[in-house]
Coordinates of N, CA and C in Angstrom, one line a residue:
X17 N 308.5 -18.9 121.0 CA 309.1 -17.7 120.4 C 310.2 -17.1 121.3
X18 N 310.8 -16.1 120.9 CA 311.8 -15.4 121.7 C 311.3 -14.8 122.9
X19 N 310.0 -14.6 123.0 CA 309.4 -14.1 124.2 C 309.2 -15.1 125.3
X20 N 309.4 -16.4 125.0 CA 309.0 -17.4 126.0 C 309.8 -17.2 127.3
X21 N 309.1 -17.5 128.3 CA 309.7 -17.5 129.7 C 310.8 -18.5 129.7
X22 N 311.9 -18.1 130.3 CA 313.1 -19.1 130.4 C 312.8 -20.0 131.6
X23 N 312.8 -21.3 131.4 CA 312.6 -22.2 132.5 C 313.9 -22.5 133.2
X24 N 313.8 -22.5 134.5 CA 315.1 -22.9 135.2 C 314.8 -23.7 136.5
X25 N 315.6 -24.7 136.7 CA 315.4 -25.6 137.8 C 315.6 -24.8 139.1
X26 N 314.7 -25.0 140.1 CA 314.8 -24.3 141.4 C 315.2 -25.4 142.4
X27 N 315.9 -24.9 143.5 CA 316.2 -25.8 144.6 C 315.1 -25.7 145.6
X28 N 314.6 -26.9 146.2 CA 313.7 -26.9 147.3 C 314.5 -27.3 148.5
X29 N 314.1 -26.7 149.7 CA 314.8 -27.0 150.9 C 314.8 -28.6 151.1
X30 N 315.9 -29.1 151.4 CA 316.0 -30.6 151.6 C 316.7 -31.3 150.4
X31 N 317.0 -30.5 149.4 CA 317.9 -31.1 148.3 C 317.1 -31.6 147.1
X32 N 315.8 -31.4 147.1 CA 315.1 -31.8 145.9 C 315.1 -30.6 144.9
X33 N 314.8 -30.9 143.6 CA 314.7 -29.9 142.6 C 313.3 -29.8 142.1
X34 N 313.0 -28.5 141.7 CA 311.7 -28.2 141.1 C 312.0 -27.8 139.7
X35 N 311.6 -28.6 138.7 CA 311.9 -28.4 137.3 C 310.6 -28.1 136.5
X36 N 310.5 -26.8 136.1 CA 309.3 -26.5 135.3 C 309.5 -27.0 133.9
X37 N 308.5 -27.6 133.3 CA 308.5 -28.2 132.0 C 307.8 -27.4 130.9
X38 N 308.1 -27.6 129.7 CA 307.6 -26.7 128.6 C 306.0 -26.8 128.5
X39 N 305.4 -27.8 128.9 CA 303.9 -27.9 128.8 C 303.2 -27.3 130.0
X40 N 304.0 -26.6 130.9 CA 303.3 -25.9 132.0 C 303.3 -26.8 133.3
X41 N 303.7 -28.0 133.2 CA 303.8 -28.8 134.4 C 305.1 -28.6 135.1
X42 N 305.2 -29.1 136.3 CA 306.4 -29.0 137.1 C 306.7 -30.3 137.8
X43 N 308.0 -30.8 137.7 CA 308.4 -32.0 138.3 C 309.2 -31.7 139.5
X44 N 308.9 -32.4 140.6 CA 309.6 -32.2 141.9 C 310.2 -33.5 142.3
X45 N 311.6 -33.6 142.4 CA 312.2 -34.8 142.8 C 313.7 -34.5 143.2
X46 N 314.2 -35.5 143.9 CA 315.7 -35.5 144.1 C 316.4 -35.8 142.8
X47 N 317.6 -35.3 142.5 CA 318.3 -35.7 141.3 C 318.4 -37.2 141.3
X48 N 318.1 -37.8 140.1 CA 318.3 -39.2 139.9 C 317.1 -40.0 140.3
X49 N 316.1 -39.4 141.0 CA 314.9 -40.2 141.3 C 313.9 -40.1 140.1
X50 N 313.6 -41.2 139.6 CA 312.7 -41.2 138.4 C 311.4 -42.0 138.6
X51 N 311.3 -42.7 139.8 CA 310.1 -43.5 140.0 C 309.8 -43.6 141.5
X52 N 308.6 -43.9 142.0 CA 307.4 -43.9 141.1 C 307.1 -42.5 140.7
X53 N 306.3 -42.3 139.6 CA 305.9 -41.0 139.1 C 304.5 -40.8 139.6
X54 N 304.3 -39.7 140.4 CA 303.0 -39.3 140.9 C 302.6 -38.1 140.1
X55 N 301.6 -38.2 139.2 CA 301.1 -37.1 138.4 C 299.8 -36.6 139.1
X56 N 299.8 -35.3 139.4 CA 298.7 -34.6 140.0 C 298.1 -33.6 139.0
X57 N 296.8 -33.8 138.7 CA 296.1 -33.0 137.7 C 295.2 -32.1 138.5
X58 N 295.3 -30.7 138.3 CA 294.6 -29.8 139.1 C 294.1 -28.6 138.3
X59 N 293.0 -28.0 138.8 CA 292.4 -26.9 138.1 C 292.2 -25.8 139.2
X60 N 292.8 -24.6 139.1 CA 292.8 -23.7 140.1 C 291.4 -23.1 140.5
X61 N 290.5 -23.3 139.6 CA 289.1 -22.8 139.9 C 288.3 -23.8 140.6
X62 N 288.8 -25.0 140.8 CA 288.1 -26.1 141.4 C 288.3 -26.2 142.9
X63 N 287.2 -25.9 143.7 CA 287.4 -25.9 145.2 C 288.0 -27.2 145.7
X64 N 287.6 -28.3 145.1 CA 288.2 -29.6 145.6 C 289.7 -29.7 145.4
X65 N 290.2 -29.0 144.4 CA 291.6 -29.0 144.2 C 292.3 -28.2 145.3
X66 N 291.7 -27.1 145.8 CA 292.2 -26.4 146.9 C 292.3 -27.2 148.2
X67 N 291.2 -28.0 148.4 CA 291.1 -28.9 149.5 C 292.2 -30.0 149.4
X68 N 292.3 -30.5 148.2 CA 293.3 -31.6 148.0 C 294.7 -31.0 148.3
X69 N 295.0 -29.8 147.8 CA 296.3 -29.2 148.0 C 296.6 -29.0 149.5
X70 N 295.6 -28.4 150.2 CA 295.9 -28.2 151.6 C 296.1 -29.5 152.4
X71 N 295.4 -30.6 151.9 CA 295.5 -31.9 152.6 C 296.8 -32.6 152.3
X72 N 297.2 -32.6 151.0 CA 298.3 -33.5 150.5 C 299.6 -32.8 150.2
X73 N 299.6 -31.5 150.0 CA 300.8 -30.9 149.4 C 302.1 -31.1 150.3
X74 N 301.9 -30.9 151.7 CA 303.1 -31.1 152.5 C 303.7 -32.6 152.4
X75 N 302.8 -33.6 152.4 CA 303.2 -34.9 152.3 C 303.9 -35.2 150.9
X76 N 303.3 -34.7 149.8 CA 303.9 -34.9 148.5 C 305.3 -34.2 148.4
X77 N 305.4 -33.0 149.0 CA 306.8 -32.4 149.0 C 307.8 -33.3 149.8
X78 N 307.3 -33.8 150.9 CA 308.1 -34.6 151.8 C 308.6 -35.9 151.0
X79 N 307.7 -36.5 150.3 CA 308.1 -37.7 149.5 C 309.1 -37.3 148.4
X80 N 309.0 -36.2 147.8 CA 309.9 -35.7 146.8 C 311.3 -35.4 147.4
X81 N 311.3 -34.7 148.6 CA 312.5 -34.3 149.2 C 313.2 -35.6 149.8
X82 N 312.5 -36.6 150.2 CA 313.1 -37.8 150.8 C 313.6 -38.8 149.7
X83 N 313.2 -38.4 148.4 CA 313.7 -39.3 147.3 C 312.8 -40.5 147.1
X84 N 311.6 -40.5 147.7 CA 310.7 -41.7 147.6 C 309.7 -41.6 146.4
X85 N 309.7 -40.5 145.7 CA 308.8 -40.3 144.6 C 309.2 -39.1 143.7
X86 N 308.8 -39.1 142.5 CA 308.9 -38.0 141.6 C 307.4 -37.5 141.4
X87 N 307.2 -36.3 141.9 CA 305.8 -35.7 141.8 C 305.7 -34.7 140.7
X88 N 304.7 -34.8 139.9 CA 304.6 -33.9 138.8 C 303.2 -33.2 138.9
X89 N 303.2 -31.9 139.0 CA 302.0 -31.1 139.0 C 301.6 -30.7 137.6
X90 N 300.3 -30.9 137.3 CA 299.8 -30.6 136.0 C 298.6 -29.6 136.1
X91 N 298.9 -28.3 136.1 CA 297.8 -27.3 136.1 C 297.0 -27.4 134.8
X92 N 295.7 -27.4 134.9 CA 294.9 -27.6 133.6 C 293.6 -26.9 133.9
X93 N 292.8 -26.9 132.8 CA 291.4 -26.4 132.9 C 290.5 -27.5 132.5
X94 N 289.7 -28.0 133.5 CA 288.8 -29.1 133.3 C 287.5 -28.6 132.8
X95 N 287.1 -27.3 133.2 CA 285.8 -26.8 132.9 C 285.7 -26.4 131.4
X96 N 284.6 -26.7 130.7 CA 284.5 -26.2 129.4 C 284.2 -24.7 129.3
X97 N 284.3 -24.1 128.2 CA 284.2 -22.7 128.0 C 282.8 -22.2 128.4
X98 N 281.8 -23.1 128.4 CA 280.4 -22.7 128.8 C 280.3 -22.6 130.3
X99 N 281.2 -23.1 131.1 CA 281.1 -23.0 132.5 C 281.9 -21.8 133.0
X100 N 281.2 -20.7 133.1 CA 281.9 -19.4 133.5 C 281.3 -19.0 134.9
X101 N 282.0 -18.3 135.7 CA 283.4 -17.8 135.4 C 284.5 -18.8 135.7
X102 N 284.2 -20.1 136.0 CA 285.2 -21.0 136.4 C 286.2 -21.2 135.3
X103 N 285.8 -21.4 134.1 CA 286.7 -21.6 133.0 C 287.7 -20.5 132.8
X104 N 287.2 -19.3 132.8 CA 288.1 -18.1 132.7 C 289.0 -17.9 133.9
X105 N 288.5 -18.2 135.1 CA 289.4 -18.1 136.3 C 290.5 -19.1 136.1
X106 N 290.2 -20.3 135.7 CA 291.2 -21.3 135.7 C 292.3 -21.0 134.6
X107 N 291.8 -20.5 133.5 CA 292.7 -20.2 132.4 C 293.7 -19.1 132.8
X108 N 293.1 -18.0 133.4 CA 294.0 -16.9 133.8 C 295.0 -17.4 134.9
X109 N 294.6 -18.2 135.8 CA 295.5 -18.6 136.9 C 296.6 -19.5 136.3
X110 N 296.3 -20.5 135.5 CA 297.3 -21.4 135.0 C 298.2 -20.7 134.0
X111 N 297.6 -19.7 133.2 CA 298.5 -19.0 132.3 C 299.5 -18.1 133.1
X112 N 299.0 -17.5 134.2 CA 299.9 -16.7 135.0 C 301.1 -17.5 135.6
X113 N 300.7 -18.7 136.0 CA 301.8 -19.6 136.6 C 302.8 -19.9 135.5
X114 N 302.4 -20.0 134.2 CA 303.3 -20.3 133.2 C 304.3 -19.1 133.0
X115 N 304.0 -18.0 133.5 CA 304.9 -16.8 133.4 C 306.1 -16.9 134.5
X116 N 306.0 -17.9 135.4 CA 307.0 -18.1 136.4 C 308.0 -19.1 135.9
X117 N 309.2 -18.7 135.6 CA 310.2 -19.7 135.0 C 311.0 -20.4 136.0
X118 N 311.1 -19.9 137.2 CA 312.0 -20.5 138.3 C 311.2 -21.5 139.0
X119 N 311.7 -22.7 139.1 CA 310.9 -23.8 139.7 C 310.5 -23.6 141.2
X120 N 311.4 -23.1 142.0 CA 311.1 -22.9 143.4 C 310.0 -21.8 143.5
X121 N 310.1 -20.7 142.7 CA 309.1 -19.7 142.8 C 307.8 -20.2 142.2
X122 N 307.9 -21.1 141.3 CA 306.7 -21.7 140.7 C 305.8 -22.3 141.8
X123 N 306.5 -23.1 142.7 CA 305.8 -23.8 143.8 C 305.2 -22.7 144.7
X124 N 305.9 -21.7 145.0 CA 305.4 -20.6 145.9 C 304.2 -19.9 145.3
X125 N 304.3 -19.7 144.0 CA 303.2 -19.0 143.3 C 302.0 -19.9 143.3
X126 N 302.2 -21.2 143.1 CA 301.1 -22.2 143.1 C 300.4 -22.1 144.5
X127 N 301.2 -22.1 145.5 CA 300.6 -21.9 146.9 C 299.8 -20.7 147.0
X128 N 300.3 -19.6 146.4 CA 299.6 -18.3 146.5 C 298.2 -18.4 145.7
X129 N 298.3 -19.1 144.6 CA 297.0 -19.2 143.8 C 296.0 -20.0 144.6
X130 N 296.4 -21.0 145.3 CA 295.4 -21.8 146.1 C 295.0 -20.9 147.3
X131 N 295.8 -20.1 147.9 CA 295.4 -19.4 149.1 C 294.4 -18.3 148.7
X132 N 294.4 -17.9 147.4 CA 293.5 -16.8 147.0 C 292.3 -17.4 146.1
X133 N 292.1 -18.7 146.2 CA 291.1 -19.3 145.3 C 289.7 -18.8 145.4
X134 N 289.1 -18.5 144.3 CA 287.6 -18.1 144.3 C 286.8 -19.2 145.1
X135 N 285.9 -18.7 145.9 CA 285.2 -19.6 146.8 C 284.3 -20.7 146.1
X136 N 283.8 -20.3 145.0 CA 282.9 -21.3 144.3 C 283.2 -21.2 142.8
X137 N 282.6 -22.1 142.0 CA 282.7 -22.1 140.6 C 282.0 -20.9 140.0
X138 N 281.1 -20.3 140.7 CA 280.4 -19.1 140.2 C 280.9 -17.8 140.8
X139 N 282.1 -17.9 141.4 CA 282.7 -16.7 142.0 C 283.7 -16.2 141.0
X140 N 283.6 -14.9 140.5 CA 284.6 -14.3 139.6 C 285.9 -14.1 140.4
X141 N 287.0 -14.5 139.9 CA 288.3 -14.3 140.6 C 289.5 -14.3 139.7
X142 N 290.7 -14.3 140.3 CA 291.9 -14.3 139.6 C 292.0 -13.2 138.5
X143 N 291.6 -12.0 138.8 CA 291.8 -10.9 137.9 C 293.3 -10.7 137.7
X144 N 293.6 -10.3 136.5 CA 295.1 -10.2 136.2 C 295.8 -9.3 137.2
X145 N 295.1 -8.2 137.6 CA 295.8 -7.3 138.6 C 296.1 -8.1 139.9
X146 N 295.2 -9.0 140.3 CA 295.4 -9.8 141.5 C 296.5 -10.8 141.3
X147 N 296.5 -11.4 140.1 CA 297.5 -12.4 139.8 C 298.9 -11.8 139.9
X148 N 299.0 -10.5 139.4 CA 300.3 -9.8 139.5 C 300.7 -9.4 140.9
X149 N 299.6 -9.1 141.7 CA 300.0 -8.6 143.1 C 300.4 -9.8 143.9
X150 N 299.9 -11.0 143.7 CA 300.3 -12.2 144.6 C 301.8 -12.4 144.4
X151 N 302.3 -12.0 143.3 CA 303.7 -12.4 142.9 C 304.7 -11.4 143.6
X152 N 304.3 -10.2 144.0 CA 305.2 -9.3 144.5 C 306.0 -9.8 145.7
X153 N 305.4 -10.5 146.6 CA 306.1 -10.9 147.8 C 307.1 -12.1 147.4
X154 N 307.0 -12.6 146.2 CA 307.9 -13.7 145.8 C 309.0 -13.1 145.0
X155 N 309.0 -11.8 144.8 CA 310.1 -11.2 144.1 C 309.9 -11.2 142.6
X156 N 308.6 -11.6 142.2 CA 308.3 -11.6 140.7 C 307.7 -10.3 140.3
X157 N 308.6 -9.3 140.1 CA 308.0 -8.0 139.9 C 308.5 -7.4 138.6
X158 N 309.3 -8.2 137.8 CA 309.8 -7.6 136.6 C 308.8 -7.4 135.5
X159 N 309.1 -6.5 134.6 CA 308.2 -6.2 133.5 C 307.8 -7.4 132.7
X160 N 308.8 -8.3 132.5 CA 308.5 -9.5 131.7 C 307.4 -10.3 132.3
X161 N 307.5 -10.5 133.6 CA 306.4 -11.3 134.3 C 305.1 -10.6 134.2
X162 N 305.1 -9.3 134.6 CA 303.9 -8.5 134.6 C 303.2 -8.5 133.2
X163 N 303.9 -8.3 132.2 CA 303.3 -8.2 130.9 C 302.8 -9.6 130.4
X164 N 303.6 -10.6 130.8 CA 303.2 -12.0 130.5 C 301.8 -12.3 131.1
X165 N 301.6 -11.9 132.4 CA 300.3 -12.2 133.0 C 299.2 -11.3 132.4
X166 N 299.6 -10.0 132.3 CA 298.5 -9.1 131.8 C 298.1 -9.5 130.4
X167 N 299.0 -9.9 129.5 CA 298.6 -10.2 128.2 C 298.1 -11.7 128.1
X168 N 298.2 -12.4 129.2 CA 297.8 -13.8 129.2 C 298.5 -14.6 128.0
X169 N 299.8 -14.4 128.0 CA 300.6 -14.9 126.9 C 300.3 -16.4 126.7
X170 N 300.1 -17.1 127.8 CA 300.1 -18.6 127.7 C 298.6 -19.1 127.7
X171 N 297.6 -18.3 127.6 CA 296.2 -18.8 127.8 C 295.9 -19.8 126.7
X172 N 296.3 -19.6 125.5 CA 296.0 -20.5 124.4 C 296.7 -21.8 124.6
X173 N 297.9 -21.7 125.0 CA 298.7 -23.0 125.3 C 298.1 -23.8 126.4
X174 N 297.6 -23.1 127.5 CA 296.9 -23.7 128.6 C 295.7 -24.5 128.1
X175 N 295.0 -23.9 127.2 CA 293.8 -24.6 126.7 C 294.2 -25.8 125.9
X176 N 295.2 -25.7 125.1 CA 295.7 -26.8 124.2 C 296.2 -27.9 125.1
X177 N 297.0 -27.6 126.1 CA 297.5 -28.7 126.9 C 296.4 -29.3 127.7
X178 N 295.4 -28.6 128.1 CA 294.3 -29.1 128.9 C 293.5 -30.1 128.0
X179 N 293.2 -29.7 126.8 CA 292.5 -30.6 125.9 C 293.3 -31.9 125.7
X180 N 294.6 -31.8 125.6 CA 295.4 -33.0 125.4 C 295.3 -33.9 126.6
X181 N 295.3 -33.3 127.8 CA 295.2 -34.1 129.0 C 293.8 -34.8 129.1
X182 N 292.8 -34.0 128.8 CA 291.4 -34.6 128.8 C 291.3 -35.7 127.8
X183 N 291.9 -35.5 126.6 CA 291.9 -36.6 125.6 C 292.6 -37.8 126.1
X184 N 293.6 -37.6 126.9 CA 294.4 -38.8 127.4 C 293.7 -39.5 128.6
X185 N 292.5 -39.0 129.0 CA 291.8 -39.7 130.0 C 291.6 -39.0 131.3
X186 N 292.1 -37.8 131.5 CA 291.9 -37.1 132.7 C 290.4 -36.6 132.7
X187 N 289.6 -37.2 133.6 CA 288.1 -36.9 133.6 C 287.7 -35.9 134.6
X188 N 288.5 -35.7 135.7 CA 288.1 -34.7 136.7 C 289.4 -34.2 137.4
X189 N 289.2 -33.1 138.1 CA 290.3 -32.6 139.0 C 289.8 -32.5 140.4
X190 N 290.5 -32.7 141.4 CA 291.9 -33.2 141.3 C 291.9 -34.7 140.9
X191 N 292.9 -35.2 140.2 CA 293.1 -36.6 140.0 C 294.5 -36.9 140.1
X192 N 294.8 -38.1 140.5 CA 296.2 -38.5 140.7 C 296.5 -39.8 139.9
X193 N 297.6 -39.9 139.2 CA 298.0 -41.1 138.6 C 299.3 -41.5 139.2
X194 N 299.5 -42.8 139.5 CA 300.8 -43.3 140.0 C 301.3 -44.3 139.0
X195 N 302.4 -44.0 138.4 CA 303.0 -44.8 137.3 C 301.9 -45.0 136.2
X196 N 301.1 -44.0 136.0 CA 300.2 -44.0 134.9 C 298.8 -44.6 135.2
X197 N 298.6 -45.1 136.4 CA 297.3 -45.6 136.8 C 296.6 -44.6 137.7
X198 N 295.4 -44.3 137.3 CA 294.6 -43.3 138.0 C 294.1 -44.0 139.3
X199 N 294.3 -43.2 140.4 CA 293.9 -43.7 141.7 C 292.4 -43.5 141.9
X200 N 291.9 -44.4 142.8 CA 290.5 -44.2 143.2 C 290.4 -43.1 144.2
X201 N 289.2 -42.5 144.3 CA 288.9 -41.4 145.2 C 289.3 -41.8 146.6
X202 N 289.1 -43.1 147.0 CA 289.4 -43.6 148.3 C 290.9 -43.5 148.6
X203 N 291.7 -43.5 147.6 CA 293.1 -43.4 147.8 C 293.6 -42.0 148.1
X204 N 292.7 -41.0 147.9 CA 293.1 -39.6 148.1 C 292.3 -39.0 149.3
X205 N 291.6 -39.9 150.0 CA 290.8 -39.3 151.2 C 291.7 -38.8 152.3
X206 N 292.9 -39.2 152.4 CA 293.8 -38.8 153.5 C 295.2 -38.9 153.0
X207 N 296.1 -38.1 153.6 CA 297.6 -38.2 153.2 C 298.1 -39.6 153.4
X208 N 297.6 -40.3 154.5 CA 298.1 -41.7 154.8 C 297.7 -42.6 153.6
X209 N 296.4 -42.5 153.2 CA 295.9 -43.3 152.1 C 296.7 -43.1 150.8
X210 N 296.9 -41.8 150.5 CA 297.7 -41.5 149.3 C 299.1 -42.0 149.4
X211 N 299.7 -41.8 150.6 CA 301.1 -42.3 150.7 C 301.2 -43.8 150.5
X212 N 300.2 -44.5 151.1 CA 300.2 -46.0 150.9 C 300.1 -46.3 149.5
X213 N 299.2 -45.7 148.7 CA 299.0 -46.0 147.3 C 300.3 -45.7 146.5
X214 N 301.0 -44.6 146.9 CA 302.2 -44.3 146.2 C 303.3 -45.3 146.5
X215 N 303.4 -45.7 147.8 CA 304.4 -46.6 148.2 C 304.2 -48.0 147.7
X216 N 302.9 -48.4 147.5 CA 302.6 -49.7 146.9 C 303.1 -49.8 145.5
X217 N 303.2 -48.7 144.8 CA 303.6 -48.7 143.4 C 305.2 -48.6 143.3
X218 N 305.8 -48.3 144.4 CA 307.3 -48.1 144.2 C 308.1 -49.4 144.2

């Protein structure tokens, strides 16, 4: 609708671009780099996703900036509605991220979400007031952003997108596909292992 957040490509230091997509994902690549495609499926309520992000995010950004891969982040909700508060936490966080239209700020806001992650699946977190406050230091203070987060404008879309990803075979988060093939857990044990798995596909 007319209220939708305007998506705009952001520049990342080093010459790569961060391109937010209409389904809530974000592609990070140098212009013209289309392969290999590294799809990262993540749930902000999942502690393992936070661990994965701290371990691998710098290396994934470096691959994108150096033109060796196109990295696509897919925020989603893996937990069913019966798993609370994890399900609600994840929906609110992913819906808030959808309120950030600028690709570079999207990445910064994703970092902020991980740094404020609820400690466990049974920890209540990501209250809308908190989600609005993380954004202040990123310059996301406009009424449009604030009301988008407060009203959870994208919550329903987040659920729909998540169901689609689960139907397509995403069974757990974090999970990584390289050129459509889901990597084994052993491939994501360390940044070196993940880099090798990505480079083997290129």
